[in-house]
PDB file of C-alpha atoms in Angstrom:
ATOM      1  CA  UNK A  31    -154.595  82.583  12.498  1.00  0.00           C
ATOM      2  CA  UNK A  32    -157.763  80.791  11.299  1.00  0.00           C
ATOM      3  CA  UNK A  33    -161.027  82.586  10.359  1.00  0.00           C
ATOM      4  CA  UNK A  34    -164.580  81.659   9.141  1.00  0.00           C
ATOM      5  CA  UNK A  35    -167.263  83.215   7.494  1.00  0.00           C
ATOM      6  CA  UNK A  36    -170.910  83.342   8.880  1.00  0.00           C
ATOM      7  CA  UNK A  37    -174.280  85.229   8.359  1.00  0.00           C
ATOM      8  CA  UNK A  38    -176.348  86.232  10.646  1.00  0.00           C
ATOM      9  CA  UNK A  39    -180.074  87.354   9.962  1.00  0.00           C
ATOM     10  CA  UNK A  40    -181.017  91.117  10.817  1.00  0.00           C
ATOM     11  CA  UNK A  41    -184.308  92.331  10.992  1.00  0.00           C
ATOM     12  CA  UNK A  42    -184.938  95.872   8.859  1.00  0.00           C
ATOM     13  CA  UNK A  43    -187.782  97.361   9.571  1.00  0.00           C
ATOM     14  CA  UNK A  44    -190.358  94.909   7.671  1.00  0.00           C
ATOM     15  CA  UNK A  45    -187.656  93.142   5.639  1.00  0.00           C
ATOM     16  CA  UNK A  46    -184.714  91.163   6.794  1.00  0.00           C
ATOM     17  CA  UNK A  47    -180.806  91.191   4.987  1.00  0.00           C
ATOM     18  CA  UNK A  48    -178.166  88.699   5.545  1.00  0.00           C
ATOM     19  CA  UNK A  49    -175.388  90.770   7.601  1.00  0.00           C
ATOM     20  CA  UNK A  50    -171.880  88.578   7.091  1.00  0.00           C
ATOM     21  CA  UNK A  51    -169.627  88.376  10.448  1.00  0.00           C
ATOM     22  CA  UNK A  52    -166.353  86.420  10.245  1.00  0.00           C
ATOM     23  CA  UNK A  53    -164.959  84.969  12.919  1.00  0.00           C
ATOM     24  CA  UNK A  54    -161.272  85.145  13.713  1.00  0.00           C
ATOM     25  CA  UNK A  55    -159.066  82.510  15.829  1.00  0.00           C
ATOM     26  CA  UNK A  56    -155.723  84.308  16.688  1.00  0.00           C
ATOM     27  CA  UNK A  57    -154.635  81.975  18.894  1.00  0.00           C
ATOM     28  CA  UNK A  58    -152.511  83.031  21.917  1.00  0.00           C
ATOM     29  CA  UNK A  59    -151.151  87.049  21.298  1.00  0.00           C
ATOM     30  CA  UNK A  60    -150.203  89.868  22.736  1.00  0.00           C
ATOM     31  CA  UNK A  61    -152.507  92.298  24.508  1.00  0.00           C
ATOM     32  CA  UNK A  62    -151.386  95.814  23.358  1.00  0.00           C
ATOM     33  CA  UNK A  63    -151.070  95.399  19.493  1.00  0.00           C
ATOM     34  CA  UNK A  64    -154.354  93.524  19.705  1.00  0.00           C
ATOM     35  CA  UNK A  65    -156.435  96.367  21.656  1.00  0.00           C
ATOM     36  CA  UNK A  66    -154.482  98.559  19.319  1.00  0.00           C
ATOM     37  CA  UNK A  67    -155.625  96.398  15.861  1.00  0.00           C
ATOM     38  CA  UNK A  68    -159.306  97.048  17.330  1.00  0.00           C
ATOM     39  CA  UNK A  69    -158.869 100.253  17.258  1.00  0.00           C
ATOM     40  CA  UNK A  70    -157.112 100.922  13.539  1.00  0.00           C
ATOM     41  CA  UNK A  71    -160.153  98.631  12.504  1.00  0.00           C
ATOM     42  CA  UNK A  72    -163.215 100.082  13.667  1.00  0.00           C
ATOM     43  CA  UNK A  73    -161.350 103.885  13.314  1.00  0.00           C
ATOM     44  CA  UNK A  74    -161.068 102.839   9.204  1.00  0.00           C
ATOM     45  CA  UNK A  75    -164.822 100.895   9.245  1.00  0.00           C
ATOM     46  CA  UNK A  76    -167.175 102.032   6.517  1.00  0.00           C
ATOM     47  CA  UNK A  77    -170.431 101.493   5.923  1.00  0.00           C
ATOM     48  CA  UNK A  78    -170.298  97.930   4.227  1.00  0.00           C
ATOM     49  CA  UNK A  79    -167.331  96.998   6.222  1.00  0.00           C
ATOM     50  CA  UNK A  80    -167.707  93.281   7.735  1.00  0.00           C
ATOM     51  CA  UNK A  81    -167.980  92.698  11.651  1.00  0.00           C
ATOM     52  CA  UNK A  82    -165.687  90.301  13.218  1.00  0.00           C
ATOM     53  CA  UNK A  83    -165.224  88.230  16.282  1.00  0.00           C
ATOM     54  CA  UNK A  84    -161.884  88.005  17.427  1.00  0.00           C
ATOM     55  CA  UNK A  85    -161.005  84.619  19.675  1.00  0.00           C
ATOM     56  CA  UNK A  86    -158.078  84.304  21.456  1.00  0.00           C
ATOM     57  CA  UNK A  87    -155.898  84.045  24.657  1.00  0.00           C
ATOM     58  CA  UNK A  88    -153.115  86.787  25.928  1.00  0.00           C
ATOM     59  CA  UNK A  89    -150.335  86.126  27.663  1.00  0.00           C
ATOM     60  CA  UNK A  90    -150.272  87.316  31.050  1.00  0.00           C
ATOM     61  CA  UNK A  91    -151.397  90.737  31.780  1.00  0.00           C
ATOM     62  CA  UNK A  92    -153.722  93.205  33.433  1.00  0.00           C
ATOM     63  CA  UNK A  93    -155.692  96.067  31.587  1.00  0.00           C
ATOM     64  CA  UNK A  94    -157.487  99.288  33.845  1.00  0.00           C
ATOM     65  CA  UNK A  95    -160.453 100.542  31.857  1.00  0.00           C
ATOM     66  CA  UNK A  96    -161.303 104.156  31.999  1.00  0.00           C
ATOM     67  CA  UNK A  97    -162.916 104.385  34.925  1.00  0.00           C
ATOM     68  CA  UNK A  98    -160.022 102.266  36.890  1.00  0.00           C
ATOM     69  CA  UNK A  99    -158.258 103.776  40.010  1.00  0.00           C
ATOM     70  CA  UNK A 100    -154.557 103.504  41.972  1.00  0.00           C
ATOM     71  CA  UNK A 101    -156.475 101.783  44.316  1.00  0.00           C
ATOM     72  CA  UNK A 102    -157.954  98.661  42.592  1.00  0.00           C
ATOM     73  CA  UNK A 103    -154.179  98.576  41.231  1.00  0.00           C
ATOM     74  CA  UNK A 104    -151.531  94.965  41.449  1.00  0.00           C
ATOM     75  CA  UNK A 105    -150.691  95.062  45.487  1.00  0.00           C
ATOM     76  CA  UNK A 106    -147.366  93.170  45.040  1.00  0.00           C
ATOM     77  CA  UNK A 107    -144.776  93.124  42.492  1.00  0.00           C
ATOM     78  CA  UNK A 108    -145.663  90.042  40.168  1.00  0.00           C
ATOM     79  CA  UNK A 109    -143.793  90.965  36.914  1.00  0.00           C
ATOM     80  CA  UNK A 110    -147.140  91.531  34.990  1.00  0.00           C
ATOM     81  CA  UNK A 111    -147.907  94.789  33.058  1.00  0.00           C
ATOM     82  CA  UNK A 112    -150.458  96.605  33.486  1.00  0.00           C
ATOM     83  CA  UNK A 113    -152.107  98.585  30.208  1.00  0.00           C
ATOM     84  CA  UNK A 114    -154.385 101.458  30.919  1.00  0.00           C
ATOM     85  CA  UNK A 115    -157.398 101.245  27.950  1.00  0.00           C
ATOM     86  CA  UNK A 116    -160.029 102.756  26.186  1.00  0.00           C
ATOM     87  CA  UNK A 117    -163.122 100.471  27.278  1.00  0.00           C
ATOM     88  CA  UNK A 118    -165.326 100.625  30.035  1.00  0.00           C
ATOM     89  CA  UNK A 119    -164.754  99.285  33.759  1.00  0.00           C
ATOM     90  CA  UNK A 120    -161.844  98.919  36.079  1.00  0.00           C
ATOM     91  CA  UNK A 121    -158.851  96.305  36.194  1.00  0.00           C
ATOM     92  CA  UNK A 122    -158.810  92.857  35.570  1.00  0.00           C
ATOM     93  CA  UNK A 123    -156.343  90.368  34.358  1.00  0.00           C
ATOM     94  CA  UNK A 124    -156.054  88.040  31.235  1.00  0.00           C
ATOM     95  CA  UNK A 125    -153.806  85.240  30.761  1.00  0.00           C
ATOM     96  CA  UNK A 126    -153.096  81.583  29.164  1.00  0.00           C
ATOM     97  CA  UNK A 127    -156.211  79.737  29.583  1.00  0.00           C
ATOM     98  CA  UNK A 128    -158.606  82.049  29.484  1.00  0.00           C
ATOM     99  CA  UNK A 129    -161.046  82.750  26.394  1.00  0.00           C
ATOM    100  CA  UNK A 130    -160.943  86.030  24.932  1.00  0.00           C
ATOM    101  CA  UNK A 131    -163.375  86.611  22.233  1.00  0.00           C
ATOM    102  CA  UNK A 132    -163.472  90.597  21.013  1.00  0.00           C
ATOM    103  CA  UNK A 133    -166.810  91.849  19.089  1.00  0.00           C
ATOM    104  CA  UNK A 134    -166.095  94.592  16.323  1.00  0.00           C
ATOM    105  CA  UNK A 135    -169.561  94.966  15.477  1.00  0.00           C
ATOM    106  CA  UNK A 136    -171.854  97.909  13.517  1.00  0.00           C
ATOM    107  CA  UNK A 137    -173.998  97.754  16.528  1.00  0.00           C
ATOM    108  CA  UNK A 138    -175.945 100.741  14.751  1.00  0.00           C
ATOM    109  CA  UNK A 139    -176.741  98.728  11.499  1.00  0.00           C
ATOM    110  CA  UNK A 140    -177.756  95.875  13.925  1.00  0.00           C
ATOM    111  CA  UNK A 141    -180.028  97.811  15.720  1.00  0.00           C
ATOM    112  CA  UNK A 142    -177.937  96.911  19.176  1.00  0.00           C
ATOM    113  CA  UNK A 143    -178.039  99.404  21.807  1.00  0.00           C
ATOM    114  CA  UNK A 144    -175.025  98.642  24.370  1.00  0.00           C
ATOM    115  CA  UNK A 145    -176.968  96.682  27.306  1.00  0.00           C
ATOM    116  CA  UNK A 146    -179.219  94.584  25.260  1.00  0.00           C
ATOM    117  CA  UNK A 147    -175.594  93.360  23.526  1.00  0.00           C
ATOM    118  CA  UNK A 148    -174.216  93.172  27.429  1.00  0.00           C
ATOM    119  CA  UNK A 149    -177.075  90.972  28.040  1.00  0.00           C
ATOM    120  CA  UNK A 150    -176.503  89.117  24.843  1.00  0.00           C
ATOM    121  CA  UNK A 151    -172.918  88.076  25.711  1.00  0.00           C
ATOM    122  CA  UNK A 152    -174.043  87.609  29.615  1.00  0.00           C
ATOM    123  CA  UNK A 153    -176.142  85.194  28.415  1.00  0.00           C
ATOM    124  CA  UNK A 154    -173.966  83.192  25.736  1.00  0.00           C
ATOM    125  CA  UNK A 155    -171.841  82.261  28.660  1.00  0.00           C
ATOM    126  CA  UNK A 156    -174.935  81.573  30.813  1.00  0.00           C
ATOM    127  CA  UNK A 157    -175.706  79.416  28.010  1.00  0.00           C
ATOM    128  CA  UNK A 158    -172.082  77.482  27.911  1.00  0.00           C
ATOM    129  CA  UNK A 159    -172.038  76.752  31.579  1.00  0.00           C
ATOM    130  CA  UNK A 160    -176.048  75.334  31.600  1.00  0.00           C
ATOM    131  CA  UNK A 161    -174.945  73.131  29.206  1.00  0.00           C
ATOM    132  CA  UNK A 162    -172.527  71.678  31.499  1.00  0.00           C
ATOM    133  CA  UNK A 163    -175.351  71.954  34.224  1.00  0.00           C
ATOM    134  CA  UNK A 164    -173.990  75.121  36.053  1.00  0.00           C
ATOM    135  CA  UNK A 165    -176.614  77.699  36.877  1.00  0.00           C
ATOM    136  CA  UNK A 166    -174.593  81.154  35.682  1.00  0.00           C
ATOM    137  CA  UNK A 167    -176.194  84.299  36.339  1.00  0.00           C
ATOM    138  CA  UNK A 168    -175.869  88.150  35.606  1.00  0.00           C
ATOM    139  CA  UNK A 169    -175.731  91.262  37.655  1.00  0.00           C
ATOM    140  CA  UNK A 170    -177.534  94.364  36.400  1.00  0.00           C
ATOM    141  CA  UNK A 171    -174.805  96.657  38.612  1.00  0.00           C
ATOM    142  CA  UNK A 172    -171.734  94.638  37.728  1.00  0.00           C
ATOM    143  CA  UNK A 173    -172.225  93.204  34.184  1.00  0.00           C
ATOM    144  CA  UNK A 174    -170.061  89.614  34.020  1.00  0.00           C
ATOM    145  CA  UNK A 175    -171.033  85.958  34.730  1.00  0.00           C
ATOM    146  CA  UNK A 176    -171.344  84.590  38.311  1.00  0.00           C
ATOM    147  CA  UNK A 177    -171.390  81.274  39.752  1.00  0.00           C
ATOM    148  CA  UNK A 178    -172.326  80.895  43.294  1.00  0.00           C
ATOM    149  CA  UNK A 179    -170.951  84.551  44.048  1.00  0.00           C
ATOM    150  CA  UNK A 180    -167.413  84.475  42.320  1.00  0.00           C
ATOM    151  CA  UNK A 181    -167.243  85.579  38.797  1.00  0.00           C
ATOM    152  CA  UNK A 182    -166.233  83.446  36.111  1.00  0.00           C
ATOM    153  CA  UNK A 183    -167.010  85.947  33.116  1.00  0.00           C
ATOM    154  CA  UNK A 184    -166.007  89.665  32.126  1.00  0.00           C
ATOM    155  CA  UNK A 185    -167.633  91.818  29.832  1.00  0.00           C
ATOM    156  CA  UNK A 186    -166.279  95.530  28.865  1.00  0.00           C
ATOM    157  CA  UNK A 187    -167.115  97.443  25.527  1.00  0.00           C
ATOM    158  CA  UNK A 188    -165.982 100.579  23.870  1.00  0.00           C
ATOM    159  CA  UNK A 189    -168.636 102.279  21.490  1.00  0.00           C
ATOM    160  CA  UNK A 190    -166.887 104.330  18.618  1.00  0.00           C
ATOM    161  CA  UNK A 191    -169.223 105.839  15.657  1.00  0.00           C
ATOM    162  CA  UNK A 192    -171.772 103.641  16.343  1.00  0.00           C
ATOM    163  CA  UNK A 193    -169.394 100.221  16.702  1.00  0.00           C
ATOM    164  CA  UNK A 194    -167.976  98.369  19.365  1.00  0.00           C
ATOM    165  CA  UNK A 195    -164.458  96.520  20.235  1.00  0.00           C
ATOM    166  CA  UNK A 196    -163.104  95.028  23.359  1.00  0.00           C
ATOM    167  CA  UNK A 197    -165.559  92.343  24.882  1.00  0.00           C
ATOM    168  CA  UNK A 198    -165.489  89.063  26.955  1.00  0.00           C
ATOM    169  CA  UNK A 199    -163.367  87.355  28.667  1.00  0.00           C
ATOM    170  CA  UNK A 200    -164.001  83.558  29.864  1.00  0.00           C
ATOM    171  CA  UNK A 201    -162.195  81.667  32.774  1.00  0.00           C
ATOM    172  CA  UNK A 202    -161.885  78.380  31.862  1.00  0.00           C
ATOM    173  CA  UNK A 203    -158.331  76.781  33.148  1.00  0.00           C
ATOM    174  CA  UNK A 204    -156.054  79.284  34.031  1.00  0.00           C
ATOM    175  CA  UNK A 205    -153.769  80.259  37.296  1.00  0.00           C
ATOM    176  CA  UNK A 206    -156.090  82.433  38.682  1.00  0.00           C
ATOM    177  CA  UNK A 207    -153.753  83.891  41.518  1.00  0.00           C
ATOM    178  CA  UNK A 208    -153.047  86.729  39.923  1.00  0.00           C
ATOM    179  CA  UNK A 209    -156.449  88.157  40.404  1.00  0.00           C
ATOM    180  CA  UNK A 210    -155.968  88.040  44.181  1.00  0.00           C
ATOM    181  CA  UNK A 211    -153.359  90.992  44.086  1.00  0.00           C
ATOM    182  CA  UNK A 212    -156.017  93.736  42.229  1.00  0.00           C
ATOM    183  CA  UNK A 213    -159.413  94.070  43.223  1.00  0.00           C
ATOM    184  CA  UNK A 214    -161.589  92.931  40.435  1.00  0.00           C
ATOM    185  CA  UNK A 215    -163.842  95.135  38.685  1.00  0.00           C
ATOM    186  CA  UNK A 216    -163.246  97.102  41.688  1.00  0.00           C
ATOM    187  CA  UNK A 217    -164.825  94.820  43.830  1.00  0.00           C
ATOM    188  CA  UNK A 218    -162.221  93.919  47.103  1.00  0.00           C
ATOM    189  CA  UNK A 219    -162.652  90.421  47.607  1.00  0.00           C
ATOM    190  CA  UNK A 220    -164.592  89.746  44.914  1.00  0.00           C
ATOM    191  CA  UNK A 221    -164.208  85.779  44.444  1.00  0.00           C
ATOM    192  CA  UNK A 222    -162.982  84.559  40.893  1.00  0.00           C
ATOM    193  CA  UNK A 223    -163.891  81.009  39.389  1.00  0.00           C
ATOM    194  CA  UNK A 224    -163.191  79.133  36.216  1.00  0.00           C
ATOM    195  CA  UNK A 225    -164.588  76.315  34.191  1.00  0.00           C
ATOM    196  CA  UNK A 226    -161.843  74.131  35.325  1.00  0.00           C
ATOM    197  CA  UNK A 227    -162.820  74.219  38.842  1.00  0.00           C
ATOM    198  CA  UNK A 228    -166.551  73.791  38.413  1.00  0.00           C
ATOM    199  CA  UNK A 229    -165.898  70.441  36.872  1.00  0.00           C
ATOM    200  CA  UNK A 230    -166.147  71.536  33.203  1.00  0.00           C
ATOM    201  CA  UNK A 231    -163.574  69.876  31.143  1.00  0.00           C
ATOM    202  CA  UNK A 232    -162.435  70.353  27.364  1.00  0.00           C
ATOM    203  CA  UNK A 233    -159.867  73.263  27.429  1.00  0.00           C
ATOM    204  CA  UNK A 234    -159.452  76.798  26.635  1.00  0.00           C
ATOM    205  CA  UNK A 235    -159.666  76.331  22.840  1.00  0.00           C
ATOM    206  CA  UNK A 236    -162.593  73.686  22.669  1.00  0.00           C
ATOM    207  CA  UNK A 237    -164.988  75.862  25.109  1.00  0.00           C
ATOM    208  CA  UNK A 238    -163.790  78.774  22.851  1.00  0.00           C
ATOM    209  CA  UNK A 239    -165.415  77.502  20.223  1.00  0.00           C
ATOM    210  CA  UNK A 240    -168.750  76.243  21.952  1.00  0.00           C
ATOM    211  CA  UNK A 241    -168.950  80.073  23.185  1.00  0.00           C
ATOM    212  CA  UNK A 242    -168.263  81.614  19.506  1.00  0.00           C
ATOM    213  CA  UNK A 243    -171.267  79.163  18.460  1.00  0.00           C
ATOM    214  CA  UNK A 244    -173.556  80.709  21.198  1.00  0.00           C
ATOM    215  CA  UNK A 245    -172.745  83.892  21.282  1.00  0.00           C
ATOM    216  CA  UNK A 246    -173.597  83.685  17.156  1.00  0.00           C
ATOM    217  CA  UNK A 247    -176.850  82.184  18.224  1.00  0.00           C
ATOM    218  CA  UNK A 248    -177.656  85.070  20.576  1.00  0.00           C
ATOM    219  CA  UNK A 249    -176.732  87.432  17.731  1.00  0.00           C
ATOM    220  CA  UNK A 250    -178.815  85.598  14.970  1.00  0.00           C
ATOM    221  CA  UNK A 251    -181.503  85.694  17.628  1.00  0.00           C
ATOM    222  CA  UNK A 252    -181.630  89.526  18.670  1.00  0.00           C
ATOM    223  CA  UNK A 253    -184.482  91.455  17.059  1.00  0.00           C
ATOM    224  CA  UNK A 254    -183.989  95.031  16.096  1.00  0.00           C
ATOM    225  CA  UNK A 255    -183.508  97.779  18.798  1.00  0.00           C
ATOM    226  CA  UNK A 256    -184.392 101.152  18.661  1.00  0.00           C
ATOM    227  CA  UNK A 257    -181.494 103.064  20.434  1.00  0.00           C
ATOM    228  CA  UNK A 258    -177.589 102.320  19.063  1.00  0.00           C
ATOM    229  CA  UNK A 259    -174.204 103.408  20.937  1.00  0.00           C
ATOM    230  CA  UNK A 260    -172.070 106.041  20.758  1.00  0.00           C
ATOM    231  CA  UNK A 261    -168.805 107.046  21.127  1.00  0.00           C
ATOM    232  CA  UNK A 262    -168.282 106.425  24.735  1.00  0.00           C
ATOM    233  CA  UNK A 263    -167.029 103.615  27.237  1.00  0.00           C
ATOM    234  CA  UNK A 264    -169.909 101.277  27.601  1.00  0.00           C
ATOM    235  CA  UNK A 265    -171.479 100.861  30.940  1.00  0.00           C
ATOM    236  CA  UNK A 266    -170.415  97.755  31.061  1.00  0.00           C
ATOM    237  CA  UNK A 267    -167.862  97.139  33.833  1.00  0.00           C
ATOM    238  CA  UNK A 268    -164.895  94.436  32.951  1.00  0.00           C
ATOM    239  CA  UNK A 269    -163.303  92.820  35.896  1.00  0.00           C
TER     240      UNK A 269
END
């Protein structure tokens, strides 16, 4: 594991603090004792405690948010666990090649209410792909990334005491058969894309990075909100 120190500026009221944020690289780790790290951290956060982005992969596997039913569930028998979770959303599935990058953020000492930091990390991937020239655009009733129709991004939050953990997940050159047996984000026959196949080259770890960068842009950019989260599932729906 690898991590990195940055600051981002927050606005308070009519002054502005430095609020730090490390980054984290995991590299490629389990699901379950990762979800379950999110959870011991932001259950022990305080009120100085530093926010984090977590990047990584998993190795295969599917996760059913909250709101996920039997019927959205694996159709065939493909050896891959599924792990029912805290966050918002339905089922969707993670695996080698795909960028995973977890906020544990103080959204309340930011001043981030949960959809303007949905449409932050919307937009950090909208950001990666124009760079690349694809046009990437957002959904207002299913919260991800689409290209042309298929979805090449997931987003799904969990708001605790005023933070968040869980959040995006990034298809950039993975097998991406598995997502044919569930119905993604609930969706049946929703159509899923990746980097790889839009002619964006580079890898899993080197568009990690380029997406950390923006989404620490975004961040940095964000003035101060006047609502915060709560403990709840955010209404943002991963698939």
């Amino acid at each position: 594991m690898t991590m990195a120190m940055v600051a981002t500026d927050v606005p308070t009221g009519a002054s502005r603090r430095i609020t730090e944020l490390l980054v984290r690289r995991h590299g490629r780790v389990e699901y379950e004792p990762t979800w379950r790290a999110m959870q011991e951290y932001t259950s022990r956060r305080e009120a100085g405690s530093v926010d984090e982005l977590w990047l990584l992969e998993h190795p295969p596997v599917y996760t059913l948010g909250v709101a996920g039913r039997a019927e959205h569930l694996p159709r065939v028998a493909n050896g891959i666990p599924v792990v029912k979770v805290d966050r918002g959303g339905q089922i969707t599935y993670h695996g080698p090649g795909q960028v995973v990058l977890y906020l544990l953020l103080d959204m309340r000492r930011r001043g981030l209410a949960v959809r303007p930091l949905v449409r932050i990390m919307e937009q950090a991937v909208i950001d990666l792909l124009a760079a690349y020239g694809v046009a990437g655009e957002g959904r207002a009733e299913a919260p991800g990334v689409y290209v042309s129709g298929a979805k090449i991004a997931a987003l799904g939050l969990r708001i605790r005491n005023g933070c968040c953990y869980h959040g995006l997940a990034f298809n950039v050159d993975m097998d991406l058969s598995p997502f044919r047996a569930i119905d993604p984000c609930g969706y049946p026959g929703l159509a899923v894309t990746q980097a790889r196949d839009l002619g964006i080259g580079g890898g899993a770890e080197h568009l990690g990075e380029k997406l950390v960068q923006l989404l620490l842009n975004r961040i940095e950019a964000t003035g101060l909100n006047t609502r915060a989260g709560t403990d709840s599932p955010a209404a943002a729906q991963r698939a």
